[in-house]
Coordinates of C-alpha atoms in Angstrom, one line a residue:
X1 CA 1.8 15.9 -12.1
X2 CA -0.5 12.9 -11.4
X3 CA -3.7 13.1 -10.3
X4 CA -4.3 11.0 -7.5
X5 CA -2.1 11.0 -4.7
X6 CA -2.0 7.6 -2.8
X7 CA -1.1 7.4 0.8
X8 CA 0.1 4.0 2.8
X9 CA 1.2 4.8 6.2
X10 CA 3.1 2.0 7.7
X11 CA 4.7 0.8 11.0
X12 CA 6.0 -2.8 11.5
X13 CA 3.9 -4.5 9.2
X14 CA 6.1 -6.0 6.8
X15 CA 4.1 -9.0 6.2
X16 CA 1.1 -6.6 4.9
X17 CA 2.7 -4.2 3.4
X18 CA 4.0 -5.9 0.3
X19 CA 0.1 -6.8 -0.3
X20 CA -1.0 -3.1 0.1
X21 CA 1.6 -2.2 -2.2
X22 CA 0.5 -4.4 -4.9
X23 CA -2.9 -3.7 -4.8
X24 CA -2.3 -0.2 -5.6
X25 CA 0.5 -1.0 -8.7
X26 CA -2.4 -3.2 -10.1
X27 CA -5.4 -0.5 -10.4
X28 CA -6.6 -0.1 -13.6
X29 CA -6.4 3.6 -13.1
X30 CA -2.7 4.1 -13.5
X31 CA -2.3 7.9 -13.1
X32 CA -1.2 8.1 -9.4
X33 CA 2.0 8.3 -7.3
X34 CA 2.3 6.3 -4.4
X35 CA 3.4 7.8 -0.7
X36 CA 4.8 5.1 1.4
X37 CA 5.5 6.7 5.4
X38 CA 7.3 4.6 7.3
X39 CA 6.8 5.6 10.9
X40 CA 9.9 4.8 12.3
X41 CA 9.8 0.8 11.4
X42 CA 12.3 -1.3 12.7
X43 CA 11.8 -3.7 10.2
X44 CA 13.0 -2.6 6.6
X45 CA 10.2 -1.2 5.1
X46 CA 12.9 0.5 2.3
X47 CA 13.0 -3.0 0.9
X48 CA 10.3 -3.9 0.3
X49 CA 9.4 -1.0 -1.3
X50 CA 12.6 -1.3 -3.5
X51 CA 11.5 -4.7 -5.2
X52 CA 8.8 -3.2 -7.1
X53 CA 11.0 -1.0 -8.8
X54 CA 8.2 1.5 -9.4
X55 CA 9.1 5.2 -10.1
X56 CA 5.3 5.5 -8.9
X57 CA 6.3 5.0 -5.1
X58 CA 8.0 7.2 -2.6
X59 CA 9.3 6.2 0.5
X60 CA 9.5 8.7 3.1
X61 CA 10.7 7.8 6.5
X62 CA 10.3 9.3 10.1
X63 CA 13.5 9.2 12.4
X64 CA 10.8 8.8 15.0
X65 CA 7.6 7.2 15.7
X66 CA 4.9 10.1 15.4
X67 CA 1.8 8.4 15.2
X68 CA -1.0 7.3 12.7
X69 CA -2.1 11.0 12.3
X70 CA 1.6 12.6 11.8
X71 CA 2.5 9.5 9.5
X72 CA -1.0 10.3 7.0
X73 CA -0.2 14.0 7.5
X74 CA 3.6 13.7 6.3
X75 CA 1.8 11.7 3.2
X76 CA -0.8 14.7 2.6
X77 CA 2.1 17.6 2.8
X78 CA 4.1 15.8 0.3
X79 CA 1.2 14.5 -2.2
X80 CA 1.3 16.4 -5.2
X81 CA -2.2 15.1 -6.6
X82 CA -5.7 17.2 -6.9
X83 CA -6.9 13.7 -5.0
X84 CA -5.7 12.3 -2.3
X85 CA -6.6 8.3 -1.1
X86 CA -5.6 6.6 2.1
X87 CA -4.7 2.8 2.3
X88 CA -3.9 1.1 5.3
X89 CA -1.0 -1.1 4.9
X90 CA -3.2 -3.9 6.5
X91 CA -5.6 -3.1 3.8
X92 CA -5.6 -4.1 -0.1
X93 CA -7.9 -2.4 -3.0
X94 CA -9.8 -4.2 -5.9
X95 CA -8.9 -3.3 -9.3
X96 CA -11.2 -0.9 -10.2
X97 CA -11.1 0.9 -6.7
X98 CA -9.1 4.2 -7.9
X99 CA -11.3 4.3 -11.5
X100 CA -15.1 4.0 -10.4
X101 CA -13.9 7.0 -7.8
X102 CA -12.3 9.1 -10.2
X103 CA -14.8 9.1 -12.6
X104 CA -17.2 9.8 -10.1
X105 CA -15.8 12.4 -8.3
X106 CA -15.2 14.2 -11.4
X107 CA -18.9 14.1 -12.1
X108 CA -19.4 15.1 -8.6
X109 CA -20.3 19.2 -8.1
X110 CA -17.5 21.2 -6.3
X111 CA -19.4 20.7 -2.9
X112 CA -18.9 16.8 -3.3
X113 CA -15.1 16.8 -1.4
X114 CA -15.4 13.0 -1.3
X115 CA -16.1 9.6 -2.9
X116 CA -16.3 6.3 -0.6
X117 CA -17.1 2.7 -1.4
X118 CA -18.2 -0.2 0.2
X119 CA -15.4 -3.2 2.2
X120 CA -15.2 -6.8 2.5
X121 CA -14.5 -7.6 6.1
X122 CA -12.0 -11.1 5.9
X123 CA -10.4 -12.7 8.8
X124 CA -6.7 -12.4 8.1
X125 CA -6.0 -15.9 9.8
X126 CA -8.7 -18.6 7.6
X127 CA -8.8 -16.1 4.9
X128 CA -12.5 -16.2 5.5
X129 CA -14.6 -13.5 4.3
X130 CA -16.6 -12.6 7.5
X131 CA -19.6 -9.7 5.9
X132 CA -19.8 -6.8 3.1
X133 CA -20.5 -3.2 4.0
X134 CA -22.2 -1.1 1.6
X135 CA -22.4 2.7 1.8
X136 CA -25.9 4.0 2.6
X137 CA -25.4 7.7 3.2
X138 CA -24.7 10.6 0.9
X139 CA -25.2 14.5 0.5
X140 CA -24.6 16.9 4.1
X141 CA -23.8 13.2 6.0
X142 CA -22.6 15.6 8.8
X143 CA -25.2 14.7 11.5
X144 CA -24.8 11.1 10.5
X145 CA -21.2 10.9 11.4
X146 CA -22.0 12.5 14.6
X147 CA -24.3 8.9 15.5
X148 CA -21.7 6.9 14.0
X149 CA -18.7 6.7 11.5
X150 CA -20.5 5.8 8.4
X151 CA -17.6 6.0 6.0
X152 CA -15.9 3.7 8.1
X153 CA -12.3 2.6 6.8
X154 CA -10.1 5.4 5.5
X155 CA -9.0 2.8 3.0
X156 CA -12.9 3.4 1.1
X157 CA -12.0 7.3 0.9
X158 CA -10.7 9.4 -2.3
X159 CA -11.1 12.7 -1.1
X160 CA -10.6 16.5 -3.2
X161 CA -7.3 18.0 -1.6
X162 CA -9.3 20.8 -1.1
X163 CA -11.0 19.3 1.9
X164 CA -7.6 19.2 3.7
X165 CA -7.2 23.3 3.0
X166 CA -10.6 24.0 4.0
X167 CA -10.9 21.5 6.9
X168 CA -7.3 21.0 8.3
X169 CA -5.5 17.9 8.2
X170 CA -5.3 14.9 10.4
X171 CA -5.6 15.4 14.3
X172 CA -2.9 13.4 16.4
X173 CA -4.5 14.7 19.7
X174 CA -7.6 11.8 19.1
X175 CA -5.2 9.0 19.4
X176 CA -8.1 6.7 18.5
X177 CA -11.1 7.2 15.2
X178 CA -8.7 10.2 13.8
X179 CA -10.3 9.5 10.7
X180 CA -14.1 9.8 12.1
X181 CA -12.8 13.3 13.6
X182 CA -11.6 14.2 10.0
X183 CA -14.5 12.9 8.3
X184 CA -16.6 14.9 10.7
X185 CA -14.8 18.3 10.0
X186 CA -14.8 17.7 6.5
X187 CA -18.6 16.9 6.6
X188 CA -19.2 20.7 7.9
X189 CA -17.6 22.3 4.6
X190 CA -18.3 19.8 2.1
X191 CA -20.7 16.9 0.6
X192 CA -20.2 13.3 0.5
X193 CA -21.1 10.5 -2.4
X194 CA -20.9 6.8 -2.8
X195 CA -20.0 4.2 -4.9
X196 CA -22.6 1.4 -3.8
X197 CA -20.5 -1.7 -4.2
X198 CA -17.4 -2.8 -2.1
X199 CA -13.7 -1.7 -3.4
X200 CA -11.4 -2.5 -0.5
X201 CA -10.5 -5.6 1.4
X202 CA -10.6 -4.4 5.4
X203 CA -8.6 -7.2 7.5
X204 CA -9.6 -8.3 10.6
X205 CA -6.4 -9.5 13.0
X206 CA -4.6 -9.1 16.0
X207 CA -2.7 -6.2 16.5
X208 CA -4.4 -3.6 15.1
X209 CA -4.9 -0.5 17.5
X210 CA -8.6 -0.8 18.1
X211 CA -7.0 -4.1 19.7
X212 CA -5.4 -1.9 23.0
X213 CA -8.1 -0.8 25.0
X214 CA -6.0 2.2 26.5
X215 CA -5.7 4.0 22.3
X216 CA -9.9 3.0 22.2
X217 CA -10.8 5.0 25.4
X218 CA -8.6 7.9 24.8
X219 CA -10.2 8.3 21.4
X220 CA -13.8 8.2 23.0
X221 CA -12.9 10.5 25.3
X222 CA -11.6 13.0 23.1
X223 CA -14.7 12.9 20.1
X224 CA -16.9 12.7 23.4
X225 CA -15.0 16.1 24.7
X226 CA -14.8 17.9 21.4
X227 CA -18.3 17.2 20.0
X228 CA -20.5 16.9 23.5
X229 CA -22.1 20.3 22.4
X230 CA -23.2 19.6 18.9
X231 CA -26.8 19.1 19.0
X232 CA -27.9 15.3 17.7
X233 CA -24.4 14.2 19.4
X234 CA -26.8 12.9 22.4
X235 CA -27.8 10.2 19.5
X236 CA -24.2 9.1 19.4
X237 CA -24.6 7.7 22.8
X238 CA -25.6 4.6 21.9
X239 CA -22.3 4.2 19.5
X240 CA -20.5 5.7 22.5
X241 CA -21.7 3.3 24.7
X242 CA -20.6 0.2 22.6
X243 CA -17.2 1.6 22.1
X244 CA -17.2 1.3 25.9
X245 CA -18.3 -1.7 26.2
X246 CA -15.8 -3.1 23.5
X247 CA -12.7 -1.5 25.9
X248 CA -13.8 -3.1 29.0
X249 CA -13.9 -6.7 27.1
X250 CA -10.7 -5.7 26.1
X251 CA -9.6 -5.2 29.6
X252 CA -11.3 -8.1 30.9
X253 CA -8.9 -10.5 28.3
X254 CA -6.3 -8.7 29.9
X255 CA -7.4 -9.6 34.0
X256 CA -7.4 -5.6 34.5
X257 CA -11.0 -5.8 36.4
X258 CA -10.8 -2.9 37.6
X259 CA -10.3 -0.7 34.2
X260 CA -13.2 -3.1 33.0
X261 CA -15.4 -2.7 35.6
X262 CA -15.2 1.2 35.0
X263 CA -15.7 1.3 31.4
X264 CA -18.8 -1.0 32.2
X265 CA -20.1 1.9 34.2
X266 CA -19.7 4.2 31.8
X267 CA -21.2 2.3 28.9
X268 CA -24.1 1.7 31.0
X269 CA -24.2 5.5 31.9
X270 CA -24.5 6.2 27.8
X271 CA -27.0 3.7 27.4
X272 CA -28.9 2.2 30.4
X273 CA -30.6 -0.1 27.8
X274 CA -27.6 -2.5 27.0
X275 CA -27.9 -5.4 29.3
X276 CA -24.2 -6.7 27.8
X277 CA -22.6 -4.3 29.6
X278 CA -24.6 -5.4 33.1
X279 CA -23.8 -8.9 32.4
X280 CA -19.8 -7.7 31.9
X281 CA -19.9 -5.4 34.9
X282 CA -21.1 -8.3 37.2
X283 CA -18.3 -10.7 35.6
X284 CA -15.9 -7.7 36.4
X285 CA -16.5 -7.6 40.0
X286 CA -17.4 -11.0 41.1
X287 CA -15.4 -13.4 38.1
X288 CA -16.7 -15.5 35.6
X289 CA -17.2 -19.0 37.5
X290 CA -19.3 -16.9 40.4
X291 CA -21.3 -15.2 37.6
X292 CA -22.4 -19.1 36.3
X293 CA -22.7 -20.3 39.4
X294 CA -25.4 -17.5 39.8
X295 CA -27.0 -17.7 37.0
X296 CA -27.2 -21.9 37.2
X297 CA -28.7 -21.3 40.9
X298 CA -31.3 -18.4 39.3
X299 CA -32.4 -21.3 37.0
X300 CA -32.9 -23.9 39.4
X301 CA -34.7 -21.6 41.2
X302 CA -37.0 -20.7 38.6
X303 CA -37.9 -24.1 37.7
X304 CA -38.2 -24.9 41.4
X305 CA -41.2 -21.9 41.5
X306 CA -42.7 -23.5 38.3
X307 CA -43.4 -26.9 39.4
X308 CA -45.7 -25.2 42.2
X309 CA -49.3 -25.3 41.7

């Protein structure tokens, strides 16, 4: 029985996946199986997976598209490993990833359920490595996670299996930051520790679901829903009101002014404070080219006033 069970959920993303894969086969800790769920893929994920010829990796295959949540979940009920890691098939892991975890977590006290590392944002286009997170939080990180998701990626996460049993598995209903939900239920039960350097490459294209404005409200709306009573949630506004703000860009690249100009409202409602989200809300209801004509005739103005004695 191996003792890490590896997870890569995957939908239509061929031209990652092979990546992913690799960077798994090529960690210097070796004992591990590897899940590969494909959710429903029109593409043919089963060869890609076949190439490697690895009796490591299992494919498993929905008939129908279930979701990011069902697709991890299917991963968890079949992982046979006293640790269980995620990696996005967008994602790839350094060498040593699996190792430095492992040998922390097994250091760790029973209360530690989980072991997370730092990430290298790169721009998937130039190749360009944009900025490095590295993990600042550790111990009861529950009220943390409430402000903000701290752990971030999934892809950073080996967790005890344990934490699954205790805390339930992943929850489909959030359609958007399932992983911060999890991470949050898991911080009520159990611990979380670090490794201080980053482990995982995190990509940054087009795409991916915190792309779709529509997935990014319906989360918000359901972590807003579900933890609005849990006292020091009220500091998560200001993380609440960016998320906002993010969705009604989003809908302003798509010309829906109307969905934009709403979720401007409401980011301003979080947090009165973020003058982005004024500037957006005017562009939203009177266009861009008004907006500069306004702001060109508030200068003119203004150095008209200062040229008077």
């Amino acid at each position: 029985m191996p003792k890490v069970s590896v997870i890569i959920p995957t939908y239509n993303r061929n031209r990652f996946l092979r990546r992913a894969i690799e960077s798994v086969l090529q960690q210097r800790y070796a004992d591990f199986e590897l899940i590969v769920v494909d959710d429903a893929s029109s593409e043919p994920v089963q060869d890609i997976v076949r190439c490697f010829d690895d009796p490591r990796i299992r494919l498993i295959r929905h008939e129908t598209n279930k979701g990011e949540a069902e697709a991890r979940n299917t991963g968890i009920l079949n992982a046979s490993g006293e640790y269980i890691a995620f990696l996005d098939d967008d994602d790839e892991w350094l060498a040593d990833k699996l190792a430095l975890q492992v040998e922390k977590l097994e250091t760790c006290p029973p209360k530690v359920g989980g072991i997370y590392t730092g990430y290298i944002v790169i721009d998937f286009s130039s190749g360009r490595e944009l900025f490095t997170r590295i993990p600042f939080r550790k111990g009861d990180i529950y009220r943390d996670l409430l402000r903000r998701n701290v752990i971030a990626a999934p892809s950073t996460v080996l967790l005890r299996r344990v934490c699954f049993e205790t805390a339930g598995l992943f929850d489909g209903s959030v359609y958007y930051g399932v992983d911060h939900d999890l991470f949050l239920r898991i911080a009520k039960h159990f611990h979380y520790d670090y490794l201080d350097v980053p482990l995982v490459k995190y990509h940054i294209h087009n795409g991916r679901m915190s792309d779709n404005p529509d997935i990014v409200v319906k989360g918000l709306n359901a972590l807003s829903r579900r933890y609005a009573r849990e006292r020091g949630f009220l500091l998560n506004r200001t993380i609440m009101s960016d998320g906002y703000l993010d969705a009604g860009i989003s809908y302003l690249a798509m010309n829906q002014r109307r969905k934009a100009g709403l979720m401007f409202l409401k980011s301003i409602r979080m947090n009165p404070f973020e003058w982005l989200s004024y500037y957006h809300l005017g562009i939203s209801l009177i266009g861009d080219r008004h907006l500069h004509q306004l702001k060109r005739a508030k200068k003119r103005m203004l150095k008209r006033f200062s040229a008077l004695p």
